[in-house]
Amino acid sequence: MADEDGRRRHYADLYEPSADDGPVGVVLGNCQAESLRQALEGIDVRLLRVPPVHELVADDVPHLQRALARAAVVVAQPIRDDYHGLPLGTRQLFAAAPAGARTAVLPVIRDASAYPWHAIVRPPSDPGATPPVVAYHDLRTLSAAAGRPAAPLPSADALRAIGAASLEELRSREQRHGTVPVSDLLAEPSFERMRTINHPGNAVWEPVALRVHEVLGTGGEPRRLSRPLLDAVHAPREAAVIDLLGIDAEPRDHWIVDGRSVDRGEVREAHLAWYREHPDAVRAGLERHAAALGALGL
């Protein structure tokens, strides 16, 4: 009960709407949607804080529909119709808004350019399951869990190829879903632009917010961010990536999780143990990331 009470307080915009008569808007998607909402502060529409789409349940739907029914703007990531059996698809969200509401689509931002060994894997038995300590899979660890031998350091061309494929996937999503463009901001590998493969930094959020603001045609202007967004997890900055790709940065051989340094060896051992309990995750990772594994010689 306490957790539910805390959730309702955190998302009071959804459960206990303000009597404020000013225009409101909704931004819905994964954790990136909440970051965009914060980056858009300063426009003349009050954007409501709502849970990420994967946390919404049936009881939340009437509250969300009430918010959408009065929304002047709706921004969403590409979400399939009837997501989790609920009317949460992007098309359904836009249809629930009043006629004349302004809309925009934000792509799901992923970029492996600075983290060529990292990946996201969805185990078939439980697509929401993630390994402990950090949710990101290291293809070297995944390969070791499959009994494959270690590989020598790949070439700069191989690392660039992985980054290029990652950005091509992002461009494809942009075109397929008619999103606000983001891929051009990631043309060069950067640890500042991407803290992990799917956690953009402020150097991405500020220009993206300006682009969304322009698409929506809202008044006011997004303010400069006063604190870093999506700052809880920072991936290691590999010396090999820095040297081979010519990134202007210092190597960092550990993860940072909630401000704490976490040794990559600790992550590796925890993940190997998790793989032993989730062999389908290994199989799924080998299949889904076969091209990257091949480029890396794994």
PDB file of C-alpha atoms in Angstrom:
ATOM      1  CA  MET A   1       0.000   0.000   0.000  1.00  0.00           C
ATOM      2  CA  ALA A   2       2.809   2.400   0.878  1.00  0.00           C
ATOM      3  CA  ASP A   3       4.439   1.835  -2.520  1.00  0.00           C
ATOM      4  CA  GLU A   4       1.146   2.471  -4.299  1.00  0.00           C
ATOM      5  CA  ASP A   5       0.549   5.633  -2.243  1.00  0.00           C
ATOM      6  CA  GLY A   6       4.040   6.840  -3.169  1.00  0.00           C
ATOM      7  CA  ARG A   7       3.398   6.121  -6.836  1.00  0.00           C
ATOM      8  CA  ARG A   8       0.146   8.069  -6.757  1.00  0.00           C
ATOM      9  CA  ARG A   9       1.873  11.019  -5.100  1.00  0.00           C
ATOM     10  CA  HIS A  10       4.731  10.929  -7.616  1.00  0.00           C
ATOM     11  CA  TYR A  11       2.284  10.884 -10.523  1.00  0.00           C
ATOM     12  CA  ALA A  12      -0.287  13.184  -8.930  1.00  0.00           C
ATOM     13  CA  ASP A  13      -0.657  14.942 -12.300  1.00  0.00           C
ATOM     14  CA  LEU A  14      -2.327  11.766 -13.542  1.00  0.00           C
ATOM     15  CA  TYR A  15      -4.310  10.634 -10.501  1.00  0.00           C
ATOM     16  CA  GLU A  16      -5.209  13.974  -8.911  1.00  0.00           C
ATOM     17  CA  PRO A  17      -5.334  16.526 -11.728  1.00  0.00           C
ATOM     18  CA  SER A  18      -4.910  20.187 -10.843  1.00  0.00           C
ATOM     19  CA  ALA A  19      -7.782  22.614 -11.203  1.00  0.00           C
ATOM     20  CA  ASP A  20      -5.425  24.784 -13.265  1.00  0.00           C
ATOM     21  CA  ASP A  21      -7.245  25.741 -16.464  1.00  0.00           C
ATOM     22  CA  GLY A  22      -4.077  26.271 -18.505  1.00  0.00           C
ATOM     23  CA  PRO A  23      -3.184  24.001 -21.441  1.00  0.00           C
ATOM     24  CA  VAL A  24      -1.682  20.634 -20.571  1.00  0.00           C
ATOM     25  CA  GLY A  25       0.122  17.949 -22.511  1.00  0.00           C
ATOM     26  CA  VAL A  26       1.198  14.331 -22.219  1.00  0.00           C
ATOM     27  CA  VAL A  27       4.552  12.751 -23.134  1.00  0.00           C
ATOM     28  CA  LEU A  28       4.433   8.948 -23.101  1.00  0.00           C
ATOM     29  CA  GLY A  29       7.019   6.254 -23.730  1.00  0.00           C
ATOM     30  CA  ASN A  30       9.936   4.742 -21.834  1.00  0.00           C
ATOM     31  CA  CYS A  31      12.341   6.612 -19.533  1.00  0.00           C
ATOM     32  CA  GLN A  32      13.338   8.780 -22.487  1.00  0.00           C
ATOM     33  CA  ALA A  33       9.833  10.264 -22.581  1.00  0.00           C
ATOM     34  CA  GLU A  34      10.159  11.586 -19.041  1.00  0.00           C
ATOM     35  CA  SER A  35      13.544  13.093 -19.925  1.00  0.00           C
ATOM     36  CA  LEU A  36      11.990  14.881 -22.893  1.00  0.00           C
ATOM     37  CA  ARG A  37       9.172  16.153 -20.677  1.00  0.00           C
ATOM     38  CA  GLN A  38      11.721  17.718 -18.363  1.00  0.00           C
ATOM     39  CA  ALA A  39      13.747  19.118 -21.264  1.00  0.00           C
ATOM     40  CA  LEU A  40      10.593  20.827 -22.592  1.00  0.00           C
ATOM     41  CA  GLU A  41       9.980  22.795 -19.403  1.00  0.00           C
ATOM     42  CA  GLY A  42       9.614  26.439 -20.322  1.00  0.00           C
ATOM     43  CA  ILE A  43       7.102  25.984 -23.161  1.00  0.00           C
ATOM     44  CA  ASP A  44       3.642  27.399 -22.609  1.00  0.00           C
ATOM     45  CA  VAL A  45       1.998  23.996 -22.061  1.00  0.00           C
ATOM     46  CA  ARG A  46       2.211  22.233 -18.703  1.00  0.00           C
ATOM     47  CA  LEU A  47       3.342  18.686 -19.453  1.00  0.00           C
ATOM     48  CA  LEU A  48       1.897  16.184 -16.998  1.00  0.00           C
ATOM     49  CA  ARG A  49       4.158  13.672 -15.284  1.00  0.00           C
ATOM     50  CA  VAL A  50       2.872  10.179 -16.100  1.00  0.00           C
ATOM     51  CA  PRO A  51       4.340   6.696 -15.560  1.00  0.00           C
ATOM     52  CA  PRO A  52       6.392   5.108 -18.349  1.00  0.00           C
ATOM     53  CA  VAL A  53       4.213   3.101 -20.701  1.00  0.00           C
ATOM     54  CA  HIS A  54       5.515  -0.295 -19.547  1.00  0.00           C
ATOM     55  CA  GLU A  55       4.402   0.482 -15.978  1.00  0.00           C
ATOM     56  CA  LEU A  56       0.825   1.404 -16.859  1.00  0.00           C
ATOM     57  CA  VAL A  57      -1.897  -1.051 -15.825  1.00  0.00           C
ATOM     58  CA  ALA A  58      -5.600  -1.312 -16.603  1.00  0.00           C
ATOM     59  CA  ASP A  59      -6.602   0.828 -13.613  1.00  0.00           C
ATOM     60  CA  ASP A  60      -4.431   3.655 -14.964  1.00  0.00           C
ATOM     61  CA  VAL A  61      -6.177   3.809 -18.335  1.00  0.00           C
ATOM     62  CA  PRO A  62      -9.213   5.914 -17.267  1.00  0.00           C
ATOM     63  CA  HIS A  63      -6.887   8.432 -15.638  1.00  0.00           C
ATOM     64  CA  LEU A  64      -4.711   8.601 -18.751  1.00  0.00           C
ATOM     65  CA  GLN A  65      -7.713   8.971 -21.035  1.00  0.00           C
ATOM     66  CA  ARG A  66      -9.014  11.805 -18.859  1.00  0.00           C
ATOM     67  CA  ALA A  67      -5.648  13.546 -19.243  1.00  0.00           C
ATOM     68  CA  LEU A  68      -5.584  12.943 -22.998  1.00  0.00           C
ATOM     69  CA  ALA A  69      -9.118  14.274 -23.389  1.00  0.00           C
ATOM     70  CA  ARG A  70      -7.936  17.728 -22.301  1.00  0.00           C
ATOM     71  CA  ALA A  71      -4.431  17.626 -23.796  1.00  0.00           C
ATOM     72  CA  ALA A  72      -3.358  20.437 -26.097  1.00  0.00           C
ATOM     73  CA  VAL A  73      -0.261  18.456 -27.112  1.00  0.00           C
ATOM     74  CA  VAL A  74       0.600  14.754 -27.091  1.00  0.00           C
ATOM     75  CA  VAL A  75       4.110  13.426 -27.672  1.00  0.00           C
ATOM     76  CA  ALA A  76       4.778   9.691 -27.784  1.00  0.00           C
ATOM     77  CA  GLN A  77       7.392   7.198 -28.785  1.00  0.00           C
ATOM     78  CA  PRO A  78       6.336   4.567 -31.336  1.00  0.00           C
ATOM     79  CA  ILE A  79       4.098   2.179 -29.370  1.00  0.00           C
ATOM     80  CA  ARG A  80       2.127  -0.611 -31.027  1.00  0.00           C
ATOM     81  CA  ASP A  81      -1.670  -0.678 -30.785  1.00  0.00           C
ATOM     82  CA  ASP A  82      -3.060  -2.413 -27.685  1.00  0.00           C
ATOM     83  CA  TYR A  83       0.321  -2.520 -25.990  1.00  0.00           C
ATOM     84  CA  HIS A  84       0.092  -4.971 -23.046  1.00  0.00           C
ATOM     85  CA  GLY A  85      -3.572  -5.433 -23.950  1.00  0.00           C
ATOM     86  CA  LEU A  86      -4.329  -1.763 -23.242  1.00  0.00           C
ATOM     87  CA  PRO A  87      -5.198   1.112 -25.622  1.00  0.00           C
ATOM     88  CA  LEU A  88      -1.723   2.643 -25.329  1.00  0.00           C
ATOM     89  CA  GLY A  89      -0.550   2.599 -28.935  1.00  0.00           C
ATOM     90  CA  THR A  90       0.724   5.869 -30.364  1.00  0.00           C
ATOM     91  CA  ARG A  91      -2.173   6.013 -32.808  1.00  0.00           C
ATOM     92  CA  GLN A  92      -4.633   5.321 -29.989  1.00  0.00           C
ATOM     93  CA  LEU A  93      -3.123   8.029 -27.787  1.00  0.00           C
ATOM     94  CA  PHE A  94      -3.364  10.620 -30.539  1.00  0.00           C
ATOM     95  CA  ALA A  95      -6.958   9.574 -31.305  1.00  0.00           C
ATOM     96  CA  ALA A  96      -7.919  10.063 -27.642  1.00  0.00           C
ATOM     97  CA  ALA A  97      -6.820  13.714 -27.701  1.00  0.00           C
ATOM     98  CA  PRO A  98      -9.172  16.518 -28.757  1.00  0.00           C
ATOM     99  CA  ALA A  99      -9.445  17.460 -32.404  1.00  0.00           C
ATOM    100  CA  GLY A 100      -6.726  19.988 -33.148  1.00  0.00           C
ATOM    101  CA  ALA A 101      -4.324  18.721 -30.492  1.00  0.00           C
ATOM    102  CA  ARG A 102      -0.742  19.011 -31.686  1.00  0.00           C
ATOM    103  CA  THR A 103       1.283  15.803 -31.813  1.00  0.00           C
ATOM    104  CA  ALA A 104       4.867  14.643 -32.276  1.00  0.00           C
ATOM    105  CA  VAL A 105       6.637  11.296 -32.232  1.00  0.00           C
ATOM    106  CA  LEU A 106      10.017  10.787 -30.555  1.00  0.00           C
ATOM    107  CA  PRO A 107      12.084   7.804 -31.708  1.00  0.00           C
ATOM    108  CA  VAL A 108      13.412   5.271 -29.255  1.00  0.00           C
ATOM    109  CA  ILE A 109      17.021   6.465 -29.074  1.00  0.00           C
ATOM    110  CA  ARG A 110      19.706   3.798 -29.120  1.00  0.00           C
ATOM    111  CA  ASP A 111      23.293   4.263 -30.264  1.00  0.00           C
ATOM    112  CA  ALA A 112      26.078   1.717 -29.817  1.00  0.00           C
ATOM    113  CA  SER A 113      28.761   3.904 -31.440  1.00  0.00           C
ATOM    114  CA  ALA A 114      30.639   4.583 -28.186  1.00  0.00           C
ATOM    115  CA  TYR A 115      29.727   1.210 -26.642  1.00  0.00           C
ATOM    116  CA  PRO A 116      30.194  -1.357 -29.442  1.00  0.00           C
ATOM    117  CA  TRP A 117      30.251  -4.360 -27.073  1.00  0.00           C
ATOM    118  CA  HIS A 118      27.001  -3.440 -25.320  1.00  0.00           C
ATOM    119  CA  ALA A 119      23.542  -4.660 -26.226  1.00  0.00           C
ATOM    120  CA  ILE A 120      19.976  -5.084 -25.028  1.00  0.00           C
ATOM    121  CA  VAL A 121      18.600  -8.633 -24.985  1.00  0.00           C
ATOM    122  CA  ARG A 122      14.979  -9.712 -24.417  1.00  0.00           C
ATOM    123  CA  PRO A 123      14.791 -13.291 -23.070  1.00  0.00           C
ATOM    124  CA  PRO A 124      11.833 -15.054 -24.756  1.00  0.00           C
ATOM    125  CA  SER A 125      10.685 -16.537 -21.444  1.00  0.00           C
ATOM    126  CA  ASP A 126      10.438 -13.076 -19.870  1.00  0.00           C
ATOM    127  CA  PRO A 127      11.064 -10.109 -22.209  1.00  0.00           C
ATOM    128  CA  GLY A 128      11.236  -7.741 -19.235  1.00  0.00           C
ATOM    129  CA  ALA A 129      13.970  -9.669 -17.424  1.00  0.00           C
ATOM    130  CA  THR A 130      17.365  -7.976 -17.118  1.00  0.00           C
ATOM    131  CA  PRO A 131      20.646  -9.112 -15.568  1.00  0.00           C
ATOM    132  CA  PRO A 132      21.653  -7.791 -12.134  1.00  0.00           C
ATOM    133  CA  VAL A 133      23.797  -4.747 -11.299  1.00  0.00           C
ATOM    134  CA  VAL A 134      23.376  -3.146 -14.741  1.00  0.00           C
ATOM    135  CA  ALA A 135      20.723  -3.966 -17.329  1.00  0.00           C
ATOM    136  CA  TYR A 136      23.116  -3.890 -20.281  1.00  0.00           C
ATOM    137  CA  HIS A 137      24.570  -7.039 -21.804  1.00  0.00           C
ATOM    138  CA  ASP A 138      28.254  -7.133 -22.749  1.00  0.00           C
ATOM    139  CA  LEU A 139      28.665  -9.244 -25.886  1.00  0.00           C
ATOM    140  CA  ARG A 140      32.031 -10.503 -24.617  1.00  0.00           C
ATOM    141  CA  THR A 141      30.348 -11.864 -21.492  1.00  0.00           C
ATOM    142  CA  LEU A 142      27.441 -13.245 -23.502  1.00  0.00           C
ATOM    143  CA  SER A 143      29.910 -14.983 -25.816  1.00  0.00           C
ATOM    144  CA  ALA A 144      31.783 -16.459 -22.853  1.00  0.00           C
ATOM    145  CA  ALA A 145      28.488 -17.740 -21.418  1.00  0.00           C
ATOM    146  CA  ALA A 146      27.948 -19.548 -24.735  1.00  0.00           C
ATOM    147  CA  GLY A 147      31.347 -21.228 -24.418  1.00  0.00           C
ATOM    148  CA  ARG A 148      32.976 -19.250 -27.193  1.00  0.00           C
ATOM    149  CA  PRO A 149      36.664 -18.281 -26.969  1.00  0.00           C
ATOM    150  CA  ALA A 150      37.812 -14.741 -26.256  1.00  0.00           C
ATOM    151  CA  ALA A 151      38.556 -12.603 -29.287  1.00  0.00           C
ATOM    152  CA  PRO A 152      41.432 -10.253 -30.096  1.00  0.00           C
ATOM    153  CA  LEU A 153      40.815  -6.519 -30.222  1.00  0.00           C
ATOM    154  CA  PRO A 154      38.728  -5.682 -33.307  1.00  0.00           C
ATOM    155  CA  SER A 155      39.782  -3.114 -35.873  1.00  0.00           C
ATOM    156  CA  ALA A 156      38.641   0.494 -35.979  1.00  0.00           C
ATOM    157  CA  ASP A 157      36.657  -0.365 -39.118  1.00  0.00           C
ATOM    158  CA  ALA A 158      34.775  -3.081 -37.216  1.00  0.00           C
ATOM    159  CA  LEU A 159      33.899  -0.699 -34.390  1.00  0.00           C
ATOM    160  CA  ARG A 160      32.772   1.958 -36.872  1.00  0.00           C
ATOM    161  CA  ALA A 161      30.636  -0.603 -38.675  1.00  0.00           C
ATOM    162  CA  ILE A 162      28.771  -1.406 -35.461  1.00  0.00           C
ATOM    163  CA  GLY A 163      28.151   2.287 -34.821  1.00  0.00           C
ATOM    164  CA  ALA A 164      27.023   2.841 -38.409  1.00  0.00           C
ATOM    165  CA  ALA A 165      24.583  -0.090 -38.199  1.00  0.00           C
ATOM    166  CA  SER A 166      23.216   1.269 -34.937  1.00  0.00           C
ATOM    167  CA  LEU A 167      22.592   4.708 -36.416  1.00  0.00           C
ATOM    168  CA  GLU A 168      21.073   3.198 -39.554  1.00  0.00           C
ATOM    169  CA  GLU A 169      18.560   1.370 -37.352  1.00  0.00           C
ATOM    170  CA  LEU A 170      17.728   4.671 -35.659  1.00  0.00           C
ATOM    171  CA  ARG A 171      17.302   6.428 -39.004  1.00  0.00           C
ATOM    172  CA  SER A 172      15.043   3.592 -40.144  1.00  0.00           C
ATOM    173  CA  ARG A 173      12.856   4.047 -37.056  1.00  0.00           C
ATOM    174  CA  GLU A 174      12.711   7.780 -37.666  1.00  0.00           C
ATOM    175  CA  GLN A 175      11.557   7.308 -41.240  1.00  0.00           C
ATOM    176  CA  ARG A 176       9.177   4.440 -40.516  1.00  0.00           C
ATOM    177  CA  HIS A 177       7.363   6.275 -37.728  1.00  0.00           C
ATOM    178  CA  GLY A 178       7.692   9.861 -38.968  1.00  0.00           C
ATOM    179  CA  THR A 179       9.543  10.992 -35.854  1.00  0.00           C
ATOM    180  CA  VAL A 180      11.406  14.122 -34.890  1.00  0.00           C
ATOM    181  CA  PRO A 181      14.975  13.513 -36.214  1.00  0.00           C
ATOM    182  CA  VAL A 182      17.653  12.636 -33.685  1.00  0.00           C
ATOM    183  CA  SER A 183      20.183  10.487 -35.564  1.00  0.00           C
ATOM    184  CA  ASP A 184      22.093  13.458 -37.008  1.00  0.00           C
ATOM    185  CA  LEU A 185      22.948  14.556 -33.462  1.00  0.00           C
ATOM    186  CA  LEU A 186      24.766  11.242 -32.951  1.00  0.00           C
ATOM    187  CA  ALA A 187      26.882  11.279 -36.093  1.00  0.00           C
ATOM    188  CA  GLU A 188      30.105  11.104 -34.057  1.00  0.00           C
ATOM    189  CA  PRO A 189      30.682   8.734 -31.091  1.00  0.00           C
ATOM    190  CA  SER A 190      30.443  10.621 -27.816  1.00  0.00           C
ATOM    191  CA  PHE A 191      30.292   9.590 -24.172  1.00  0.00           C
ATOM    192  CA  GLU A 192      28.693  12.926 -23.326  1.00  0.00           C
ATOM    193  CA  ARG A 193      25.870  12.487 -25.823  1.00  0.00           C
ATOM    194  CA  MET A 194      25.215   8.878 -24.785  1.00  0.00           C
ATOM    195  CA  ARG A 195      25.844   7.775 -21.196  1.00  0.00           C
ATOM    196  CA  THR A 196      24.884   4.203 -22.173  1.00  0.00           C
ATOM    197  CA  ILE A 197      23.544   2.785 -25.424  1.00  0.00           C
ATOM    198  CA  ASN A 198      20.051   4.088 -24.611  1.00  0.00           C
ATOM    199  CA  HIS A 199      20.584   6.916 -22.107  1.00  0.00           C
ATOM    200  CA  PRO A 200      21.178  10.183 -23.970  1.00  0.00           C
ATOM    201  CA  GLY A 201      22.799  13.042 -22.090  1.00  0.00           C
ATOM    202  CA  ASN A 202      21.849  16.705 -21.960  1.00  0.00           C
ATOM    203  CA  ALA A 203      23.849  17.370 -25.127  1.00  0.00           C
ATOM    204  CA  VAL A 204      21.130  15.401 -26.922  1.00  0.00           C
ATOM    205  CA  TRP A 205      18.074  16.386 -24.902  1.00  0.00           C
ATOM    206  CA  GLU A 206      18.457  20.128 -25.271  1.00  0.00           C
ATOM    207  CA  PRO A 207      18.501  20.197 -29.112  1.00  0.00           C
ATOM    208  CA  VAL A 208      15.834  17.468 -29.288  1.00  0.00           C
ATOM    209  CA  ALA A 209      13.555  19.523 -27.035  1.00  0.00           C
ATOM    210  CA  LEU A 210      13.981  22.517 -29.326  1.00  0.00           C
ATOM    211  CA  ARG A 211      13.042  20.366 -32.330  1.00  0.00           C
ATOM    212  CA  VAL A 212       9.947  18.961 -30.618  1.00  0.00           C
ATOM    213  CA  HIS A 213       8.984  22.474 -29.540  1.00  0.00           C
ATOM    214  CA  GLU A 214       9.230  23.609 -33.160  1.00  0.00           C
ATOM    215  CA  VAL A 215       7.169  20.662 -34.454  1.00  0.00           C
ATOM    216  CA  LEU A 216       4.452  21.282 -31.872  1.00  0.00           C
ATOM    217  CA  GLY A 217       4.398  25.022 -32.509  1.00  0.00           C
ATOM    218  CA  THR A 218       4.106  25.766 -28.807  1.00  0.00           C
ATOM    219  CA  GLY A 219       4.895  29.154 -27.302  1.00  0.00           C
ATOM    220  CA  GLY A 220       7.611  29.908 -24.796  1.00  0.00           C
ATOM    221  CA  GLU A 221      10.931  28.111 -25.152  1.00  0.00           C
ATOM    222  CA  PRO A 222      12.607  25.123 -23.475  1.00  0.00           C
ATOM    223  CA  ARG A 223      14.921  26.276 -20.709  1.00  0.00           C
ATOM    224  CA  ARG A 224      18.536  25.179 -20.372  1.00  0.00           C
ATOM    225  CA  LEU A 225      18.639  22.073 -18.225  1.00  0.00           C
ATOM    226  CA  SER A 226      19.801  22.698 -14.677  1.00  0.00           C
ATOM    227  CA  ARG A 227      20.764  19.093 -13.923  1.00  0.00           C
ATOM    228  CA  PRO A 228      21.869  16.037 -15.905  1.00  0.00           C
ATOM    229  CA  LEU A 229      19.113  13.742 -17.190  1.00  0.00           C
ATOM    230  CA  LEU A 230      19.302   9.937 -17.259  1.00  0.00           C
ATOM    231  CA  ASP A 231      22.355  10.221 -15.055  1.00  0.00           C
ATOM    232  CA  ALA A 232      21.963   7.133 -12.845  1.00  0.00           C
ATOM    233  CA  VAL A 233      24.052   4.761 -14.980  1.00  0.00           C
ATOM    234  CA  HIS A 234      27.261   5.497 -16.891  1.00  0.00           C
ATOM    235  CA  ALA A 235      28.952   2.755 -18.890  1.00  0.00           C
ATOM    236  CA  PRO A 236      32.743   2.283 -18.878  1.00  0.00           C
ATOM    237  CA  ARG A 237      34.701   4.350 -21.375  1.00  0.00           C
ATOM    238  CA  GLU A 238      36.886   1.785 -23.108  1.00  0.00           C
ATOM    239  CA  ALA A 239      40.463   2.785 -23.925  1.00  0.00           C
ATOM    240  CA  ALA A 240      40.286   0.746 -27.136  1.00  0.00           C
ATOM    241  CA  VAL A 241      37.204   2.648 -28.304  1.00  0.00           C
ATOM    242  CA  ILE A 242      38.814   5.992 -27.468  1.00  0.00           C
ATOM    243  CA  ASP A 243      42.038   5.111 -29.282  1.00  0.00           C
ATOM    244  CA  LEU A 244      40.572   3.411 -32.338  1.00  0.00           C
ATOM    245  CA  LEU A 245      37.753   5.897 -32.915  1.00  0.00           C
ATOM    246  CA  GLY A 246      39.665   9.008 -31.870  1.00  0.00           C
ATOM    247  CA  ILE A 247      37.218  10.147 -29.167  1.00  0.00           C
ATOM    248  CA  ASP A 248      38.433  13.076 -27.069  1.00  0.00           C
ATOM    249  CA  ALA A 249      37.944  11.528 -23.622  1.00  0.00           C
ATOM    250  CA  GLU A 250      39.757   9.767 -20.807  1.00  0.00           C
ATOM    251  CA  PRO A 251      39.233   6.032 -20.309  1.00  0.00           C
ATOM    252  CA  ARG A 252      37.154   4.855 -17.355  1.00  0.00           C
ATOM    253  CA  ASP A 253      37.347   1.156 -16.552  1.00  0.00           C
ATOM    254  CA  HIS A 254      34.280   0.884 -14.305  1.00  0.00           C
ATOM    255  CA  TRP A 255      30.539   1.457 -14.331  1.00  0.00           C
ATOM    256  CA  ILE A 256      28.936   4.252 -12.349  1.00  0.00           C
ATOM    257  CA  VAL A 257      25.596   3.232 -10.850  1.00  0.00           C
ATOM    258  CA  ASP A 258      23.710   5.756  -8.714  1.00  0.00           C
ATOM    259  CA  GLY A 259      26.958   7.612  -8.108  1.00  0.00           C
ATOM    260  CA  ARG A 260      28.846   4.472  -7.037  1.00  0.00           C
ATOM    261  CA  SER A 261      31.784   2.965  -8.922  1.00  0.00           C
ATOM    262  CA  VAL A 262      31.110  -0.659  -9.858  1.00  0.00           C
ATOM    263  CA  ASP A 263      33.981  -2.839 -11.039  1.00  0.00           C
ATOM    264  CA  ARG A 264      33.339  -4.367 -14.447  1.00  0.00           C
ATOM    265  CA  GLY A 265      34.566  -7.711 -13.096  1.00  0.00           C
ATOM    266  CA  GLU A 266      31.738  -7.644 -10.565  1.00  0.00           C
ATOM    267  CA  VAL A 267      29.282  -7.012 -13.380  1.00  0.00           C
ATOM    268  CA  ARG A 268      30.757  -9.819 -15.485  1.00  0.00           C
ATOM    269  CA  GLU A 269      30.520 -12.402 -12.700  1.00  0.00           C
ATOM    270  CA  ALA A 270      26.967 -11.384 -11.815  1.00  0.00           C
ATOM    271  CA  HIS A 271      25.937 -11.630 -15.459  1.00  0.00           C
ATOM    272  CA  LEU A 272      27.586 -15.013 -16.006  1.00  0.00           C
ATOM    273  CA  ALA A 273      25.653 -16.355 -13.003  1.00  0.00           C
ATOM    274  CA  TRP A 274      22.447 -14.854 -14.389  1.00  0.00           C
ATOM    275  CA  TYR A 275      23.055 -16.428 -17.802  1.00  0.00           C
ATOM    276  CA  ARG A 276      23.343 -19.842 -16.163  1.00  0.00           C
ATOM    277  CA  GLU A 277      19.828 -19.310 -14.840  1.00  0.00           C
ATOM    278  CA  HIS A 278      18.537 -17.796 -18.099  1.00  0.00           C
ATOM    279  CA  PRO A 279      19.996 -19.844 -20.980  1.00  0.00           C
ATOM    280  CA  ASP A 280      17.295 -18.534 -23.316  1.00  0.00           C
ATOM    281  CA  ALA A 281      18.757 -15.054 -22.868  1.00  0.00           C
ATOM    282  CA  VAL A 282      22.075 -16.354 -24.203  1.00  0.00           C
ATOM    283  CA  ARG A 283      20.419 -17.961 -27.211  1.00  0.00           C
ATOM    284  CA  ALA A 284      18.336 -14.852 -27.909  1.00  0.00           C
ATOM    285  CA  GLY A 285      21.375 -12.585 -27.619  1.00  0.00           C
ATOM    286  CA  LEU A 286      23.466 -14.696 -29.966  1.00  0.00           C
ATOM    287  CA  GLU A 287      20.698 -14.612 -32.556  1.00  0.00           C
ATOM    288  CA  ARG A 288      19.667 -10.975 -32.189  1.00  0.00           C
ATOM    289  CA  HIS A 289      23.231  -9.617 -32.209  1.00  0.00           C
ATOM    290  CA  ALA A 290      24.867 -12.071 -34.602  1.00  0.00           C
ATOM    291  CA  ALA A 291      26.114  -9.306 -36.892  1.00  0.00           C
ATOM    292  CA  ALA A 292      27.784  -7.358 -34.091  1.00  0.00           C
ATOM    293  CA  LEU A 293      29.259 -10.543 -32.615  1.00  0.00           C
ATOM    294  CA  GLY A 294      30.704 -11.382 -36.023  1.00  0.00           C
ATOM    295  CA  ALA A 295      32.191  -7.916 -36.462  1.00  0.00           C
ATOM    296  CA  LEU A 296      33.788  -8.190 -33.028  1.00  0.00           C
ATOM    297  CA  GLY A 297      35.159 -11.658 -33.768  1.00  0.00           C
ATOM    298  CA  LEU A 298      33.118 -13.244 -30.982  1.00  0.00           C
TER     299      LEU A 298
END
